[in-house]
XYZ file of C-alpha atoms in Angstrom:
421
model
C 0.000 0.000 0.000
C 1.142 3.549 -0.722
C 1.481 5.775 2.341
C 1.108 9.063 0.456
C 0.050 10.182 -3.015
C 1.478 13.480 -4.249
C -0.654 14.850 -7.077
C 1.731 17.118 -8.936
C 5.414 16.931 -9.845
C 6.400 20.567 -9.442
C 9.002 21.859 -7.001
C 6.684 21.733 -3.976
C 5.251 18.295 -4.742
C 8.668 16.744 -5.378
C 10.125 18.363 -2.271
C 7.320 17.038 -0.099
C 7.729 13.567 -1.635
C 11.463 13.702 -0.908
C 10.868 14.568 2.740
C 8.140 11.949 3.165
C 10.352 9.257 1.646
C 13.098 10.394 4.010
C 10.699 9.488 6.826
C 10.492 5.965 5.396
C 7.116 6.357 3.673
C 6.090 4.835 0.361
C 5.188 7.690 -1.953
C 3.531 7.850 -5.357
C 4.041 11.058 -7.340
C 1.583 11.632 -10.171
C 1.855 14.158 -12.978
C 5.490 13.288 -13.682
C 6.628 13.836 -17.261
C 10.180 12.592 -17.687
C 12.484 14.524 -19.961
C 16.115 15.422 -20.409
C 17.120 17.381 -17.290
C 20.225 18.758 -18.992
C 18.471 20.345 -21.965
C 17.491 23.900 -21.260
C 14.941 25.563 -23.490
C 16.470 27.485 -26.329
C 19.213 24.909 -26.990
C 19.514 23.250 -30.362
C 17.210 20.355 -31.198
C 17.060 17.728 -33.880
C 14.571 18.349 -36.726
C 11.034 17.593 -35.607
C 12.059 17.366 -31.957
C 10.171 19.431 -29.398
C 10.691 20.353 -25.783
C 8.622 22.368 -23.313
C 9.327 26.090 -23.112
C 11.467 27.377 -20.296
C 9.667 28.270 -17.090
C 12.177 30.737 -15.764
C 12.691 31.259 -12.055
C 14.884 34.076 -10.768
C 15.823 32.811 -7.325
C 17.373 34.984 -4.639
C 20.069 33.694 -2.299
C 17.614 32.878 0.510
C 15.555 30.644 -1.799
C 18.647 28.907 -3.157
C 19.934 28.258 0.369
C 16.542 26.853 1.401
C 16.436 24.431 -1.541
C 19.974 23.296 -0.841
C 19.191 22.751 2.834
C 16.050 20.731 2.145
C 17.659 18.703 -0.644
C 20.698 17.725 1.441
C 23.147 20.149 -0.092
C 21.547 20.357 -3.529
C 24.664 19.295 -5.386
C 24.246 19.859 -9.122
C 20.725 21.271 -8.894
C 21.761 24.700 -10.135
C 24.445 23.730 -12.623
C 24.226 25.964 -15.677
C 22.075 28.587 -13.956
C 22.748 32.145 -15.078
C 24.061 34.481 -12.370
C 22.343 37.836 -11.939
C 24.739 40.026 -9.990
C 22.672 43.114 -9.228
C 19.418 44.896 -9.940
C 18.105 48.353 -10.640
C 14.731 49.432 -9.241
C 12.509 52.341 -10.220
C 9.356 52.129 -8.140
C 6.976 55.001 -7.598
C 8.974 58.043 -6.553
C 12.069 55.979 -5.728
C 14.787 54.717 -7.988
C 18.392 53.572 -8.057
C 20.998 54.987 -10.392
C 23.476 52.625 -8.767
C 22.729 48.904 -8.781
C 21.597 47.093 -5.654
C 23.955 44.238 -4.851
C 21.340 41.492 -4.605
C 22.572 38.351 -6.262
C 20.300 35.705 -7.735
C 20.253 32.843 -10.220
C 18.089 32.516 -13.327
C 17.010 28.867 -13.459
C 14.864 26.968 -15.924
C 12.168 25.733 -13.546
C 11.241 22.806 -15.805
C 14.861 21.672 -15.834
C 15.133 22.061 -12.072
C 12.004 19.921 -11.568
C 13.505 17.206 -13.774
C 16.653 17.188 -11.673
C 14.674 17.037 -8.430
C 12.558 14.165 -9.736
C 15.581 12.150 -10.741
C 17.324 12.904 -7.473
C 14.186 11.719 -5.629
C 14.003 8.461 -7.583
C 17.727 7.745 -7.220
C 17.804 8.481 -3.473
C 14.718 6.423 -2.590
C 14.315 3.813 -5.363
C 12.420 1.379 -3.109
C 10.017 3.944 -1.667
C 9.143 6.335 -4.493
C 7.332 5.817 -7.780
C 6.850 8.624 -10.295
C 4.155 8.291 -12.912
C 2.095 10.413 -15.288
C -1.078 9.051 -13.691
C -1.898 7.009 -10.651
C -4.562 5.364 -8.514
C -7.301 7.321 -6.812
C -6.090 9.310 -3.797
C -8.211 7.096 -1.560
C -5.637 4.363 -2.148
C -3.248 6.155 0.235
C -3.306 7.252 3.846
C -2.377 10.836 2.902
C -2.953 13.003 -0.134
C -0.578 15.873 -0.908
C -2.414 18.200 -3.300
C 0.255 19.812 -5.472
C -1.383 19.826 -8.899
C -3.637 22.241 -10.724
C -5.737 24.261 -8.265
C -8.987 23.563 -10.122
C -8.691 19.880 -9.179
C -8.519 20.239 -5.421
C -9.936 18.015 -2.706
C -13.659 18.141 -2.054
C -14.739 20.830 0.360
C -12.006 23.294 -0.542
C -11.784 26.002 -3.187
C -9.248 28.498 -4.524
C -9.959 32.149 -3.726
C -8.388 34.697 -6.081
C -7.340 38.090 -4.725
C -7.843 40.253 -7.799
C -7.722 39.824 -11.565
C -4.191 40.811 -12.581
C -2.296 38.898 -15.237
C 1.351 38.529 -16.189
C 2.631 38.865 -19.760
C 5.928 36.995 -20.256
C 8.325 36.758 -23.177
C 11.910 35.851 -23.950
C 13.939 38.561 -25.654
C 17.444 39.180 -26.949
C 19.571 41.692 -25.083
C 22.025 44.149 -26.552
C 25.690 43.588 -25.702
C 26.682 44.313 -22.118
C 23.216 43.783 -20.601
C 23.548 40.256 -19.209
C 24.491 40.900 -15.584
C 21.724 43.030 -14.029
C 17.973 42.769 -13.616
C 15.611 45.742 -13.769
C 12.274 46.456 -12.116
C 10.343 49.453 -13.390
C 6.892 50.587 -12.273
C 4.948 52.720 -14.732
C 1.441 54.106 -14.464
C -0.218 51.108 -16.144
C 2.073 48.226 -15.154
C 5.249 47.046 -13.567
C 7.889 45.432 -15.765
C 10.671 43.046 -14.793
C 13.649 42.293 -17.038
C 16.170 39.627 -16.007
C 18.998 38.008 -17.963
C 18.701 34.235 -18.243
C 21.716 33.540 -20.458
C 24.223 35.210 -22.763
C 22.255 38.113 -24.266
C 18.952 36.367 -23.450
C 16.403 37.680 -20.993
C 12.992 37.135 -19.495
C 10.683 40.125 -19.609
C 7.468 40.189 -17.580
C 4.784 42.832 -17.345
C 2.032 42.780 -14.738
C -1.242 44.342 -15.887
C -4.484 44.690 -13.927
C -6.638 42.172 -15.785
C -6.968 39.625 -18.617
C -5.211 40.505 -21.884
C -6.694 39.908 -25.332
C -3.586 40.662 -27.444
C -0.434 40.491 -25.323
C 2.361 41.175 -27.816
C 1.287 44.710 -28.899
C 0.532 45.600 -25.288
C 3.913 44.342 -24.059
C 5.690 46.262 -26.817
C 3.832 49.417 -25.913
C 4.698 49.036 -22.260
C 8.384 48.510 -23.047
C 8.424 51.532 -25.347
C 7.137 53.611 -22.455
C 10.213 52.820 -20.308
C 13.971 52.823 -20.722
C 13.959 49.018 -20.903
C 13.126 49.002 -24.606
C 16.590 50.263 -25.548
C 18.167 47.282 -23.793
C 16.596 44.868 -26.290
C 17.838 44.001 -29.767
C 14.232 43.822 -30.952
C 10.776 43.913 -29.374
C 9.214 40.579 -28.416
C 7.585 38.574 -31.192
C 5.590 36.227 -28.975
C 4.302 36.245 -25.420
C 2.218 34.201 -23.015
C -0.303 35.434 -20.460
C -1.200 33.715 -17.197
C -3.247 34.713 -14.147
C -0.945 36.187 -11.505
C -3.127 37.514 -8.678
C -2.523 35.986 -5.247
C -4.621 32.899 -4.607
C -5.390 30.999 -1.422
C -6.968 27.595 -1.022
C -9.572 27.595 1.721
C -9.055 25.495 3.692
C -5.457 24.480 2.833
C -5.853 21.080 4.475
C -8.470 18.600 5.609
C -8.906 15.033 6.871
C -6.107 13.033 5.244
C -4.917 15.772 2.854
C -2.684 18.849 2.772
C -2.173 21.302 -0.086
C 1.329 22.526 -0.916
C 2.943 24.986 -3.294
C 0.720 27.000 -5.557
C -2.124 24.642 -4.770
C -2.087 25.988 -1.199
C -1.192 29.616 -1.925
C 0.081 31.470 -4.963
C 2.096 34.595 -4.227
C 2.169 37.682 -6.416
C 5.405 37.556 -8.482
C 6.209 41.063 -7.235
C 7.415 39.563 -3.958
C 10.065 37.342 -5.511
C 9.359 34.837 -2.726
C 6.850 32.477 -4.347
C 9.282 29.593 -4.824
C 10.567 29.832 -1.263
C 7.011 29.847 0.079
C 6.140 26.813 -2.044
C 9.088 24.910 -0.566
C 8.113 25.988 2.959
C 4.608 24.570 2.494
C 6.156 21.256 1.427
C 8.326 21.180 4.544
C 5.325 22.070 6.708
C 3.167 19.330 5.169
C 5.791 16.618 5.649
C 6.384 17.714 9.244
C 2.630 17.759 9.892
C 2.189 14.180 8.687
C 5.139 13.105 10.818
C 3.617 14.841 13.848
C 0.295 13.023 13.438
C 2.084 9.691 13.145
C 4.019 10.469 16.325
C 0.765 10.952 18.234
C -0.179 14.615 17.826
C -3.880 15.315 17.464
C -4.668 15.645 13.755
C -7.159 18.461 14.356
C -4.482 20.465 16.194
C -1.958 19.795 13.460
C -4.374 20.826 10.718
C -5.262 23.991 12.641
C -1.570 24.828 12.874
C -1.042 24.268 9.155
C -4.027 26.491 8.369
C -2.748 29.230 10.702
C 0.751 29.196 9.206
C -0.446 29.285 5.581
C -2.999 32.011 6.252
C -0.549 34.139 8.249
C 2.117 34.010 5.520
C -0.439 34.713 2.818
C -2.028 37.634 4.669
C 1.339 39.278 5.305
C 2.214 38.825 1.649
C -1.035 40.388 0.426
C -0.682 43.287 2.859
C 2.852 44.009 1.577
C 1.711 43.880 -2.040
C -1.178 46.208 -1.272
C 1.229 48.853 0.032
C 3.588 48.502 -2.911
C 0.891 48.660 -5.565
C -0.793 51.608 -3.904
C 2.445 53.563 -3.731
C 3.533 53.056 -7.332
C 0.540 52.333 -9.542
C -2.285 54.306 -7.960
C -0.525 57.228 -6.343
C 1.575 58.267 -3.386
C 5.231 58.124 -2.556
C 7.234 55.017 -1.791
C 9.748 55.367 0.994
C 12.991 53.469 0.893
C 12.100 51.250 3.826
C 8.968 49.980 2.124
C 10.907 49.277 -1.052
C 13.448 47.166 0.744
C 10.947 45.466 3.050
C 8.599 44.531 0.223
C 11.440 43.130 -1.893
C 9.793 43.890 -5.247
C 11.983 41.743 -7.467
C 9.323 40.059 -9.603
C 11.488 36.982 -9.578
C 9.110 34.044 -9.643
C 7.166 33.547 -12.842
C 3.585 32.510 -12.535
C 2.093 29.295 -13.793
C -1.148 27.470 -14.314
C -4.283 28.452 -16.136
C -7.609 29.846 -15.020
C -8.962 28.075 -11.984
C -12.236 27.817 -10.176
C -13.312 30.522 -7.799
C -13.821 34.188 -8.570
C -11.955 37.227 -7.344
C -12.502 38.378 -3.803
C -14.532 41.551 -3.314
C -16.723 43.541 -5.635
C -15.902 46.872 -7.216
C -16.049 48.087 -10.773
C -13.165 45.894 -11.898
C -15.228 42.747 -11.609
C -17.205 43.665 -14.739
C -14.190 44.117 -17.014
C -13.084 41.226 -19.150
C -10.169 42.407 -21.322
C -7.359 44.915 -20.967
C -5.719 44.487 -24.356
C -7.817 46.737 -26.601
C -7.119 50.444 -27.085
C -6.349 52.237 -23.825
C -8.214 49.744 -21.673
C -5.007 47.898 -20.858
C -3.297 51.149 -19.890
C -6.056 52.586 -17.733
C -4.639 53.468 -14.280
C -8.165 53.253 -12.851
C -7.966 49.495 -13.385
C -5.265 49.330 -10.743
C -7.595 51.078 -8.322
C -9.974 48.184 -8.892
C -7.183 45.771 -7.961
C -6.389 47.805 -4.856
C -10.052 47.688 -3.837
C -10.227 43.924 -4.381
C -7.041 43.362 -2.379
C -8.173 45.573 0.489
C -11.514 43.754 0.576
C -9.677 40.437 0.796
C -7.640 41.623 3.762
C -10.789 42.731 5.522
C -12.282 39.334 4.850
C -9.286 37.492 6.283
C -9.237 39.803 9.285
C -6.382 42.023 10.375
C -6.178 40.622 13.904
C -3.021 38.864 14.959
C -2.898 35.195 14.126
C -3.340 32.694 16.971
C -0.181 31.666 18.765
C 1.462 28.743 16.960
C 0.568 25.373 18.430
C 3.858 23.843 17.314
C 7.428 24.842 16.543
C 9.012 23.649 13.299
C 12.490 22.238 13.910
C 15.024 20.807 11.486
C 16.574 19.776 9.282
C 18.229 17.196 11.545
C 17.177 14.596 12.538
C 14.335 15.649 10.256
C 11.845 18.478 9.917
C 9.452 18.113 12.843
C 6.564 19.926 14.482
C 7.218 20.016 18.243
C 4.139 20.789 20.391
C 4.323 23.851 22.607
C 4.302 23.145 26.313
C 1.109 24.294 28.115
């Protein structure tokens, strides 16, 4: 019998499977699509051969250290990653003419997931099975929900905090532009440009709603900033994905725990989405271990819910302040800029999911931001601000309950230790 089924082979699902197998559990990971972990997107291919597009992650040093700690040193996981040595920020009334020394790595997320999956299978060959599909979750004692948020456990639903979308494209950089990232906030959007290889870059633009025709809109946004001159040519193709924060309510239930983006999706502005996804995986594995060691499952689930909600609420509150200061009006002080860490590092993923945006407001009636000036209407950001503020009121601004457990680790393993009465 399988002890746990992990539905989803992304970074969070694979990390949770790795930790559960480290506890001696038999784990089935579904949604696994094996590929060549050493082929990054954009490399040469044989005629007729295809590979998935890159899913770029720009990971700061804290996220890299966390992955290495959880994956027992992480040897080889980041081989070939492109170093980003510094960044320039122009946000609201603040800007930097000198670069901020904040190092990061540009990593192909699809390649990283392949490496994690192979590391998982090689480390625990007798305990772990990876497959594209698998038995019903009822065949296991525990379900780790790490797949698409629209396919969550019964009794839970994803709640979207707004309607904003991210436009992403790969572009070619002019010579001498492959060491620094740039974050620029304009009236209608914020734009992030990060090198991902020699004279190659990821460009992302966050706009306040769905986009009908992303390429002309992205070009127009780039032309309105100094970033356009850093490109050899404007983007020829682009993808659009939902990017508003999203929370699963509840994030766990009898016999199941959600992790990664299935539990909570962070706004890419924070640059902390990957780290949070890994933290939810650690929390889930420690929670299952705690129940098996005799902790009351209701107490453990309440703790998981508290921790996920607290992190998500703090994240949304920070984003609300940043968006208000730069895209609706007001001045941004240096402390807020540093505290909010607006690096735009984690790309977003997934398609439209169930559940509508939180709150009401005039923005809920709009359906497309790509025609004419609709996509560049600053009033649309006010709609997003209203939706976000309504969400915070709904979650409540009171302090979260005192934690019932303390998370310890990594040795002899990540564990939830009950607080003494």
